[in-house]
Each structure stands twice: as C-alpha cells, then as structure tokens.
Coordinates of C-alpha atoms in Angstrom, one line a residue:
Chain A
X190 CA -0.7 5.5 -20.7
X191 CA -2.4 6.8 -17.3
X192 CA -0.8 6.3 -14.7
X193 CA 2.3 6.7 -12.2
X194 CA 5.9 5.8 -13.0
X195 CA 8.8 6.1 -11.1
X196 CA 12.5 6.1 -12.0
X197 CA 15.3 4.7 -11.3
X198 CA 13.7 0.9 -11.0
X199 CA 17.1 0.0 -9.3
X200 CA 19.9 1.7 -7.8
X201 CA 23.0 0.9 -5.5
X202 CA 24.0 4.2 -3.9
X203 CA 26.9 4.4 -1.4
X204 CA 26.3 5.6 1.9
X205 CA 26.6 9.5 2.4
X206 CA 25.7 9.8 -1.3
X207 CA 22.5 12.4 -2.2
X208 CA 20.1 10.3 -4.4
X209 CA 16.6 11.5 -5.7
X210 CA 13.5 9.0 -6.2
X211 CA 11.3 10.7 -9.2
X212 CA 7.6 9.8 -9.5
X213 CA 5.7 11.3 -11.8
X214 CA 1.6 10.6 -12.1
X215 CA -0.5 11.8 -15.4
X216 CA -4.3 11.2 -13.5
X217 CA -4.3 14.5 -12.4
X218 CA -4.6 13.6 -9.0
X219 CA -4.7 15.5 -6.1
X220 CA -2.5 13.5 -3.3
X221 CA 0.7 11.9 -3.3
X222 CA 2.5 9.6 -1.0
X223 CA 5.8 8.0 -0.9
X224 CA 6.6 4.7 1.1
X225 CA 8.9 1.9 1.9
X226 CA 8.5 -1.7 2.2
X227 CA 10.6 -3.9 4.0
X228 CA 10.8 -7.5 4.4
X229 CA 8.5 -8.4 7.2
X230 CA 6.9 -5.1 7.8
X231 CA 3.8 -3.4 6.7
X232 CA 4.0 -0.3 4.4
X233 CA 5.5 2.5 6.3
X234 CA 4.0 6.3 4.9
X235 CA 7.2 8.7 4.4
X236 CA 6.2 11.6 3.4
X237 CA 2.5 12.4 1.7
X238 CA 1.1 15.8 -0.5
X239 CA -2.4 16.6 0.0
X240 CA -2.0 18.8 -3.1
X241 CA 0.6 20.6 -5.0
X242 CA 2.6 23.0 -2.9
X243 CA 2.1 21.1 0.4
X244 CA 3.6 18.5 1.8
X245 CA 3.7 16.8 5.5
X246 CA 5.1 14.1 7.1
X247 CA 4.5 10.6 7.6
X248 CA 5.1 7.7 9.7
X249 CA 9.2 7.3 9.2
X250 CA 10.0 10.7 7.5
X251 CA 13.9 11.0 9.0
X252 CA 16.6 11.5 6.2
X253 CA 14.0 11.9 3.9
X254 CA 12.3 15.2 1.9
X255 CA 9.7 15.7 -0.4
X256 CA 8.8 18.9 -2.7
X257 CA 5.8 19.2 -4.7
X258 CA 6.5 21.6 -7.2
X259 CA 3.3 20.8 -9.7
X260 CA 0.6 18.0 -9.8
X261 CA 1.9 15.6 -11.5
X262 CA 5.3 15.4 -9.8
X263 CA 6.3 14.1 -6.5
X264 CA 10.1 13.9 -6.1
X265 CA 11.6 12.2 -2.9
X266 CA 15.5 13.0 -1.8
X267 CA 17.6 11.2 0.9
X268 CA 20.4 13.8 1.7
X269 CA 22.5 11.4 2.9
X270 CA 22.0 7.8 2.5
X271 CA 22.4 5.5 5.2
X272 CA 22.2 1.3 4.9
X273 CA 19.4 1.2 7.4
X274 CA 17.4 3.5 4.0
X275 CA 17.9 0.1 2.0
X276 CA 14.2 -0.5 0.9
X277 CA 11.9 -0.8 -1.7
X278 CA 9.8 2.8 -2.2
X279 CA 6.7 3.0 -3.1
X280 CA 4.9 6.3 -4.9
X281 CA 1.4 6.2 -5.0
X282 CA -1.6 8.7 -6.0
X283 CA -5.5 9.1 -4.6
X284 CA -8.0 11.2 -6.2
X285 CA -9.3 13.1 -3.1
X286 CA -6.5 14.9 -0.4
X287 CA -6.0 12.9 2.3
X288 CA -7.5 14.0 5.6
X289 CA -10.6 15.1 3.7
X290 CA -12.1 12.1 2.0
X291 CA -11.7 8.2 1.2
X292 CA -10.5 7.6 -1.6
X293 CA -8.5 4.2 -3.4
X294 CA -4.7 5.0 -3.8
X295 CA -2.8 3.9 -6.8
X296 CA 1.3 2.5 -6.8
X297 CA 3.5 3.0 -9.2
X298 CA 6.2 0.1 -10.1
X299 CA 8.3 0.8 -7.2
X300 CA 12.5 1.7 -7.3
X301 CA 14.4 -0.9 -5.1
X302 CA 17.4 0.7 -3.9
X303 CA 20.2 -0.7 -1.9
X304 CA 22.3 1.9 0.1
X305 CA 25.8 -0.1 0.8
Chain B
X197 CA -1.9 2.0 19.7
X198 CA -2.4 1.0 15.9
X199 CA -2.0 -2.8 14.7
X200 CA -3.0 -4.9 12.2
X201 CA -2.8 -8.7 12.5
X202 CA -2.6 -11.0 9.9
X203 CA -1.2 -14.7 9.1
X204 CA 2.1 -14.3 7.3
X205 CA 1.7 -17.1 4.9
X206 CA -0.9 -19.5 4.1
X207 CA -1.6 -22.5 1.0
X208 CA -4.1 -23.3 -0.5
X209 CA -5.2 -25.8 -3.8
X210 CA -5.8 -24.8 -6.9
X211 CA -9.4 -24.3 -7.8
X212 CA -10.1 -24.3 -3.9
X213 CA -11.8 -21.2 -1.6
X214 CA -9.5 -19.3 1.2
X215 CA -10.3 -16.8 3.8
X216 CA -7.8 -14.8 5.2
X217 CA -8.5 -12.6 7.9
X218 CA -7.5 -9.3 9.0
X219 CA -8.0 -8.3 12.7
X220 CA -7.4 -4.2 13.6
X221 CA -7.0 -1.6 15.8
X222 CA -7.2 1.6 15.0
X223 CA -7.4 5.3 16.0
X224 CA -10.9 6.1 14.1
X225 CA -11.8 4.1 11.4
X226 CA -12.8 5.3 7.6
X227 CA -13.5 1.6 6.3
X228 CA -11.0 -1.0 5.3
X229 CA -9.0 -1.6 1.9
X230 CA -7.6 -4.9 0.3
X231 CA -4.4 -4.9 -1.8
X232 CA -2.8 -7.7 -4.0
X233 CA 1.1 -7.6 -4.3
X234 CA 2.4 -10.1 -6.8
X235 CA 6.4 -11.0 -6.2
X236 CA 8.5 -8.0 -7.3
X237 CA 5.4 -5.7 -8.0
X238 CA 3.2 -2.8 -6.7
X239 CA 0.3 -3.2 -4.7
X240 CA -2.9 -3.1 -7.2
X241 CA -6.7 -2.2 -5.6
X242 CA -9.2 -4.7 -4.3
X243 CA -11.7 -4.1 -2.1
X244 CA -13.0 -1.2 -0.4
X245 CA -15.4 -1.8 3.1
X246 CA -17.2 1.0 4.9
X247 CA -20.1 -0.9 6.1
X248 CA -20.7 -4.5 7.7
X249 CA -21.1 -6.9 5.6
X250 CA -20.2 -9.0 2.7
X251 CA -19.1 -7.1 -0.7
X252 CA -18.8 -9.7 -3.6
X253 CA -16.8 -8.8 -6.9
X254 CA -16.5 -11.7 -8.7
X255 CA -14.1 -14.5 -7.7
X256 CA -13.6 -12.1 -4.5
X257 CA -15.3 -11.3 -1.7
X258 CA -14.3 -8.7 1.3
X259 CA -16.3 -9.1 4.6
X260 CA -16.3 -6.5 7.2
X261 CA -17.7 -6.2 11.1
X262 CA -16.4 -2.5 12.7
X263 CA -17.6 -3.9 16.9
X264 CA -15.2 -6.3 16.3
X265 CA -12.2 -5.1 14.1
X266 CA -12.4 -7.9 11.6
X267 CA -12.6 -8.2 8.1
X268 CA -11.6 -11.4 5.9
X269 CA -11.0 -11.8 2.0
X270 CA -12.4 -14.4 0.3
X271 CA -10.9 -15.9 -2.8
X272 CA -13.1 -18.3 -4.6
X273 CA -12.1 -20.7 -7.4
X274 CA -8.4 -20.4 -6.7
X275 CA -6.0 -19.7 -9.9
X276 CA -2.6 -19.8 -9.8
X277 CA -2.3 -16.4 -10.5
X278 CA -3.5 -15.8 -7.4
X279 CA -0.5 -16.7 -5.7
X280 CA 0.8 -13.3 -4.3
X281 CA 0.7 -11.3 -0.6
X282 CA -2.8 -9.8 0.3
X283 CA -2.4 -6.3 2.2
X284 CA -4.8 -5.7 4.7
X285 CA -4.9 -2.1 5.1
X286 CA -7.7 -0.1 7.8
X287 CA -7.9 3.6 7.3
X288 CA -7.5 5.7 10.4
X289 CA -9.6 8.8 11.8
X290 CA -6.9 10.9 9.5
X291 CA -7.7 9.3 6.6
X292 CA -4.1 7.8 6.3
X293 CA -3.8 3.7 5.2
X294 CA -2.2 1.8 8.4
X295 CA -0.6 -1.1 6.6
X296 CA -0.5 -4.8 7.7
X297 CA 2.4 -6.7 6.3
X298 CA 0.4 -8.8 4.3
X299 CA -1.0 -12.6 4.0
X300 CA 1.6 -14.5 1.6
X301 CA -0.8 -17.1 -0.3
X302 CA 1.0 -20.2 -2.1
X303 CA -1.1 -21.9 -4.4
X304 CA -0.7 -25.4 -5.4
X305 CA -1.6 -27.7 -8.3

C-alpha cells in the first residue's frame, strides 16, 4: 500500500529519555518533513529533507534531529525529552524538493507522544 | 511577519453550504493549500490555489484573491462526515507551508 507510515502511534517517554520517531514513505518522493501539532496552534515545521542526504531546519527545530540516510526513510530523534516536546508529530512527503517547486504534501498517521 | 487568521470553530446543518475564510500574510506567496483533519487523524489534500479565482471539485470549492490575502472554502451539501478542522495553509516565497490552526466545523442533524 503507497504511502507513509510512522511508528510508534503512541508512546509515553519520561523526561531525559532518547526516543526516535520512524517514518518511512514508499512514493519515492523526494522531500520530507516532520511536524508537531499542538492544541491551539497551527502546524509548526521541525525539521524538513529536500532529498536524501540533506537535511535543514525548520520553524521549532531545538531538541530535535533528523538524518536522511535513503529515500524512503526519514527518522526524527529527541536527545533528551522534555514535557514542553509533548505533541502530536507529523511526517509528511511532497514529490518535488522544497524551495524549488509547488508541490501537495502528504501525512502519515501521526505518533502522539506524551513526554511526562 | 507571517499569520494566518481563521475562525476557530464554526456549525453548520446538515445538507446546508459554509464558507470559511482564510485571511494571510505572507513573505512571498506560491498559492494557497486546503487541508481536512478528521479527530485523531492526518491532515488529507484539498485544494490547491495559484490564481484568482474560484476552483470547484465537487461538493468543494476554494476561492482565492492574492491583493487582498483571502481565500475561503466552500462546502456544499453538508455531510456529516464533513465534520472535521479545515487547515488553511499559504505557501511562502521559500516554498515552505505556513500553517493556520485550522477552522473546527460541527455539523448538525
């Protein structure tokens, strides 16, 4: 089935822990971006991937990393959680690299994670 | 600065029309997207505005007017299924989507 998944759908991490956010994409696009959404708030960019073996920074990228290793995979790490990283994250995909075309993006399901 | 304004919440009545509008400012401007969020889900592709004007796809429509940083949504023949947040999202001069926080619509019976 095409499209993006992400993993874990839920987690509860305790703060100062190291926790990963996988997504993974099979369209064979180009760019990748990671966000959160929080109550209230618009979607806030973290980190994004123009293509594989780049990577730059969003809007809110503090306590946060990204590695793009390959096409398809767009891993996101916080070092060391912190409450205030509580959020739902958002992975998402778009045909064309950022910064060079439009193009629609695509979400995957989303990982809710609660840092206590 | 960048900001998107639109209503937090709105309801409407099943089998009814609603606009809900979208008003931006942004650094550059590459057109204008709409997103759908159902409760607990991702964000799924609407509507994409480049030009002024109305774009119709089906029950939808997305209108657009760049002078004065305004687009609207209009939903026609109102499901319940429609009942989710509608993300208004501008994209800027960098070609990065500047979120709003989204238009919660309630439909009633």
């Amino acid at each position: 089935i095409a499209g993006i998944t992400q993993a874990p759908t839920s987690q509860i991490l305790a703060a100062g822990r190291r926790m990963t956010l996988r997504c993974t994409q099979d369209m064979r696009h180009n760019a990748m971006y990671w966000y959160r959404q929080d109550l209230g708030l618009g979607l806030r960019l973290i980190h994004y991937s123009n293509t594989a073996g780049t990577t730059g920074k969003g809007e809110v990228p503090d306590g946060y990393s990204v590695s793009r290793a390959n096409t398809d995979d767009f891993p996101l790490t916080l070092a060391s959680a912190v409450p205030s990283q509580t959020s739902v994250y958002f992975c998402a995909s778009s045909d064309e690299a950022s910064g060079g075309a439009v193009d629609t993006q695509y979400f995957g399901p989303g990982t809710r994670l609660t840092v206590l | 600065g960048q900001n998107i304004d639109q209503p937090t919440e709105m309801t409407a009545t099943e089998g009814a029309i609603v606009q809900i509008n979208c008003t931006y400012q942004t650094s550059g401007f590459n057109g204008l997207f709409w997103y759908q969020q159902h409760a607990g889900e991702a964000p799924t592709f609407l509507s994409y505005n480049v030009l002024d004007g109305l774009e119709e796809k089906g029950r939808f429509s997305s209108f657009l007017s760049r002078s004065k940083g305004y687009s609207y949504l209009l939903l026609k023949e109102l499901q319940m299924k429609d009942s989710a947040s509608y993300l208004c999202a501008p994209m800027d001069s960098n070609y990065q989507l500047i979120w709003g926080a989204g238009t919660k619509l309630i439909i009633k019976p």
